[in-house]
Amino acid sequence: MAGHSKFKNIMHRKGAQDKKRSNLFSKLSREITVAAKMGTPDPDMNPRLRLAVNTAKAQSMPKDNIQRAIDKASAADGENYENVRYEGYGPGGSAIIVEALTDNRNRTATAVRTAFSKNGGNLGTEGSVAHGFERLGYIEYGADAGDEETVLMAAMEAGAEDIASSEDGHEIWTAADDLHAVAEALEKALGEAKEVKLAWKPNLTVELDEKDAGVLLKLVDALDDDDDVQTVWGNYDISDEIMDKLDA
């Protein structure tokens, strides 16, 4: 059940995104508002909203910002956002899934298509790459949550499907429908998670050389810079050695 994972590498370029705090808060606020509008504004009664609030808390988003985003859902003149998914191919044969929340499909589609075309990729049709991924629940804890055995036991008791531990922390996987329940059980056992979200986990990964990796990371950054884009997933694997070179 346990094992080392490079999912952080695959999920996004951690660090580069964390620095874009204001952009990140804007995206988190949008997800909270949409989640509150689609159900009840009470996180305890609305799994998607609780997920959004937990993610915002994990990113140190102020409570006032979170509450304003929830309140915005009941505003009569509030924007109407919809979930849109884009799929395409990046450098080196990598597969990319982009999740967005938008109030203008044409604007978002044009921006995503431009990001792909300018950074060595091609936008495909919906379903063109999703078959190579699994839709799962993802929960992340830091190394301070406990040793591998402690977290493994807690995860198994909570109903998780898989766990990968390393010196950086613990990545716990659940069935998509079980994410809310597992996250709640783990919070009681281990405290608040660093990250709780639905994820696209690749079944197979593509290892990129330095040239393709450099272009791919520019594509990911270009997509992430778009206000409508919420998350970017991929099946790429970049070695620590290459990542260190590119970050230098």
Coordinates of C-alpha atoms in Angstrom, one line a residue:
M1 CA 0.0 0.0 0.0
A2 CA 2.8 2.4 0.8
G3 CA 5.6 3.6 -1.5
H4 CA 7.5 6.6 -2.8
S5 CA 5.7 8.9 -5.2
K6 CA 6.7 11.7 -7.5
F7 CA 3.1 12.9 -7.8
K8 CA 4.0 16.4 -6.5
N9 CA 6.2 16.7 -9.6
I10 CA 3.4 15.5 -11.8
M11 CA 0.7 17.6 -10.1
H12 CA 2.3 21.0 -10.6
R13 CA 5.5 22.9 -10.2
K14 CA 5.2 23.4 -6.5
G15 CA 6.9 26.5 -5.2
A16 CA 6.5 28.5 -8.4
Q17 CA 2.7 28.5 -7.9
D18 CA 2.9 29.1 -4.2
K19 CA 4.6 32.4 -4.8
K20 CA 1.6 33.6 -6.8
R21 CA -0.4 34.1 -3.6
S22 CA -2.9 36.7 -4.8
N23 CA -3.6 34.7 -7.9
L24 CA -4.0 31.6 -5.8
F25 CA -6.4 33.2 -3.4
S26 CA -8.5 34.5 -6.3
K27 CA -8.8 30.9 -7.7
L28 CA -9.6 29.5 -4.2
S29 CA -12.3 32.2 -3.7
R30 CA -13.9 31.3 -7.0
E31 CA -14.1 27.6 -6.1
I32 CA -15.6 28.4 -2.7
T33 CA -18.2 30.7 -4.2
V34 CA -19.2 28.1 -6.9
A35 CA -19.3 25.3 -4.3
A36 CA -21.5 27.4 -2.0
K37 CA -23.8 28.3 -4.9
M38 CA -24.3 24.7 -6.0
G39 CA -25.3 23.5 -2.6
T40 CA -25.8 24.8 0.9
P41 CA -23.4 27.6 2.2
D42 CA -22.7 25.3 5.3
P43 CA -19.4 23.4 4.8
D44 CA -20.6 20.7 7.1
M45 CA -23.6 19.9 4.9
N46 CA -21.8 20.6 1.5
P47 CA -18.8 18.2 0.8
R48 CA -17.6 20.3 -2.2
L49 CA -17.6 23.5 -0.1
R50 CA -15.9 21.8 2.8
L51 CA -13.2 20.6 0.4
A52 CA -12.7 24.1 -1.0
V53 CA -12.6 25.6 2.5
N54 CA -10.1 23.0 3.7
T55 CA -7.9 23.7 0.6
A56 CA -8.0 27.4 1.3
K57 CA -7.1 27.0 4.9
A58 CA -4.2 24.8 3.9
Q59 CA -2.9 27.7 1.8
S60 CA -3.2 30.1 4.7
M61 CA -6.1 32.0 3.2
P62 CA -7.6 34.4 5.8
K63 CA -10.9 33.4 7.4
D64 CA -12.4 36.7 6.3
N65 CA -11.6 36.0 2.7
I66 CA -13.2 32.5 3.0
Q67 CA -16.4 33.9 4.5
R68 CA -16.6 36.7 1.8
A69 CA -16.4 34.0 -0.9
I70 CA -19.2 32.0 0.7
D71 CA -21.3 35.1 1.2
K72 CA -20.8 36.1 -2.5
A73 CA -22.7 32.9 -3.5
S74 CA -26.0 34.4 -2.3
A75 CA -25.4 37.8 -4.0
A76 CA -28.1 38.4 -6.6
D77 CA -25.6 40.0 -9.0
G78 CA -23.0 37.3 -8.5
E79 CA -21.2 35.8 -11.5
N80 CA -22.3 32.4 -12.8
Y81 CA -19.3 30.1 -13.3
E82 CA -19.3 26.7 -14.9
N83 CA -16.8 23.8 -14.7
V84 CA -14.9 23.2 -17.9
R85 CA -12.2 20.6 -18.6
Y86 CA -9.7 20.8 -21.4
E87 CA -7.3 18.0 -22.5
G88 CA -4.3 18.1 -24.7
Y89 CA -0.7 17.1 -25.3
G90 CA 2.5 18.7 -24.1
P91 CA 6.2 18.3 -25.1
G92 CA 7.6 14.8 -25.2
G93 CA 4.3 13.1 -25.6
S94 CA 3.0 14.2 -22.2
A95 CA -0.7 14.4 -21.6
I96 CA -2.3 17.4 -19.8
I97 CA -5.7 17.9 -18.2
V98 CA -6.8 21.5 -17.4
E99 CA -9.7 22.2 -15.1
A100 CA -11.3 25.7 -15.2
L101 CA -14.1 27.7 -13.7
T102 CA -15.3 30.3 -16.2
D103 CA -18.1 32.7 -16.9
N104 CA -17.1 32.9 -20.6
R105 CA -16.2 29.6 -22.3
N106 CA -15.0 31.3 -25.5
R107 CA -12.5 33.5 -23.6
T108 CA -11.1 30.5 -21.6
A109 CA -10.9 28.2 -24.6
T110 CA -9.0 30.8 -26.6
A111 CA -6.6 31.4 -23.7
V112 CA -6.0 27.7 -23.1
R113 CA -5.5 26.9 -26.8
T114 CA -3.0 29.8 -27.1
A115 CA -1.0 28.6 -24.1
F116 CA -0.7 25.1 -25.6
S117 CA 0.2 26.3 -29.1
K118 CA 2.9 28.7 -27.8
N119 CA 4.5 26.2 -25.6
G120 CA 5.0 23.1 -27.6
G121 CA 1.6 21.5 -27.1
N122 CA -1.7 20.8 -28.9
L123 CA -5.2 21.1 -27.4
G124 CA -7.2 18.0 -28.0
T125 CA -10.9 17.1 -27.6
E126 CA -12.5 16.2 -24.3
G127 CA -11.7 12.6 -23.6
S128 CA -8.6 12.5 -25.7
V129 CA -6.2 11.9 -22.7
A130 CA -8.5 11.4 -19.6
H131 CA -8.6 7.7 -20.3
G132 CA -5.0 7.6 -19.2
F133 CA -5.8 9.0 -15.7
E134 CA -7.8 7.9 -12.7
R135 CA -10.2 10.3 -10.9
L136 CA -9.2 9.9 -7.2
G137 CA -9.2 11.7 -3.9
Y138 CA -5.9 13.1 -2.8
I139 CA -4.9 14.1 0.8
E140 CA -1.5 15.4 1.7
Y141 CA 0.2 15.6 5.1
G142 CA 3.6 17.0 6.0
A143 CA 6.3 14.8 7.6
D144 CA 5.4 16.3 11.0
A145 CA 2.0 14.4 10.9
G146 CA 3.8 11.2 12.0
D147 CA 6.1 8.5 10.8
E148 CA 5.1 6.2 7.9
E149 CA 3.6 3.5 10.1
T150 CA 1.5 5.9 12.1
V151 CA 0.1 7.6 9.0
L152 CA -0.4 4.2 7.2
M153 CA -2.4 2.8 10.1
A154 CA -4.5 6.0 10.3
A155 CA -5.1 6.0 6.5
M156 CA -6.1 2.3 6.5
E157 CA -8.6 2.8 9.4
A158 CA -10.0 5.9 7.6
G159 CA -10.7 3.8 4.4
A160 CA -7.9 5.1 2.2
E161 CA -6.9 3.1 -0.8
D162 CA -3.2 3.9 -1.0
I163 CA -0.4 5.9 0.6
A164 CA 3.1 7.1 -0.4
S165 CA 5.5 8.4 2.2
S166 CA 8.8 10.1 1.8
E167 CA 11.0 12.5 3.8
D168 CA 8.8 15.3 2.5
G169 CA 5.5 14.0 3.8
H170 CA 2.6 11.6 3.0
E171 CA 0.3 11.4 0.0
I172 CA -2.9 9.5 0.7
W173 CA -5.3 8.3 -2.1
T174 CA -9.0 7.5 -1.8
A175 CA -11.8 6.7 -4.1
A176 CA -13.3 10.0 -5.4
D177 CA -16.6 9.4 -3.6
D178 CA -14.8 8.6 -0.3
L179 CA -12.6 11.7 -0.2
H180 CA -14.8 13.7 2.2
A181 CA -15.3 10.9 4.7
V182 CA -11.6 9.8 4.6
A183 CA -10.4 13.4 5.0
E184 CA -12.7 13.9 8.0
A185 CA -11.5 10.7 9.7
L186 CA -7.9 11.6 9.1
E187 CA -8.4 15.1 10.5
K188 CA -9.5 13.6 13.8
A189 CA -6.5 11.2 13.8
L190 CA -3.7 13.4 12.4
G191 CA -4.9 17.0 12.4
E192 CA -5.6 19.3 9.5
A193 CA -4.2 18.2 6.1
K194 CA -2.0 20.4 4.0
E195 CA -4.1 19.6 0.9
V196 CA -7.4 17.9 0.2
K197 CA -8.7 17.7 -3.4
L198 CA -10.0 15.6 -6.2
A199 CA -7.1 14.7 -8.5
W200 CA -6.3 13.2 -11.9
K201 CA -3.7 10.6 -11.2
P202 CA -1.9 9.2 -14.3
N203 CA -1.8 5.4 -14.9
L204 CA 1.5 5.7 -16.6
T205 CA 4.1 8.5 -16.6
V206 CA 6.3 9.9 -19.4
E207 CA 9.9 10.8 -18.4
L208 CA 11.0 14.1 -20.0
D209 CA 14.5 15.2 -20.9
E210 CA 15.8 18.6 -20.0
K211 CA 14.7 20.3 -23.2
D212 CA 11.1 19.0 -23.1
A213 CA 10.9 19.5 -19.4
G214 CA 11.8 23.2 -19.8
V215 CA 9.1 23.8 -22.4
L216 CA 6.6 21.7 -20.5
L217 CA 7.1 23.8 -17.3
K218 CA 6.6 27.0 -19.4
L219 CA 3.3 25.5 -20.6
V220 CA 2.2 24.7 -17.0
D221 CA 3.1 28.2 -15.9
A222 CA 1.3 29.8 -18.8
L223 CA -1.9 27.8 -18.0
D224 CA -1.6 28.5 -14.3
D225 CA -1.3 32.3 -15.0
D226 CA -4.8 32.3 -16.4
D227 CA -7.4 33.4 -13.8
D228 CA -10.0 30.9 -15.1
V229 CA -7.7 27.9 -14.8
Q230 CA -8.0 26.1 -11.4
T231 CA -5.7 23.1 -11.7
V232 CA -3.3 21.6 -14.2
W233 CA -2.6 17.9 -14.2
G234 CA -0.2 15.9 -16.3
N235 CA 1.5 12.5 -16.7
Y236 CA 5.0 13.9 -17.0
D237 CA 7.9 12.8 -14.8
I238 CA 10.9 15.2 -14.4
S239 CA 13.9 13.9 -12.5
D240 CA 15.1 15.9 -9.4
E241 CA 18.4 16.5 -11.2
I242 CA 16.7 18.1 -14.2
M243 CA 14.3 20.0 -12.0
D244 CA 17.2 21.4 -10.0
K245 CA 18.9 22.6 -13.3
L246 CA 15.7 24.3 -14.5
D247 CA 15.2 26.0 -11.2
A248 CA 18.8 27.3 -11.0

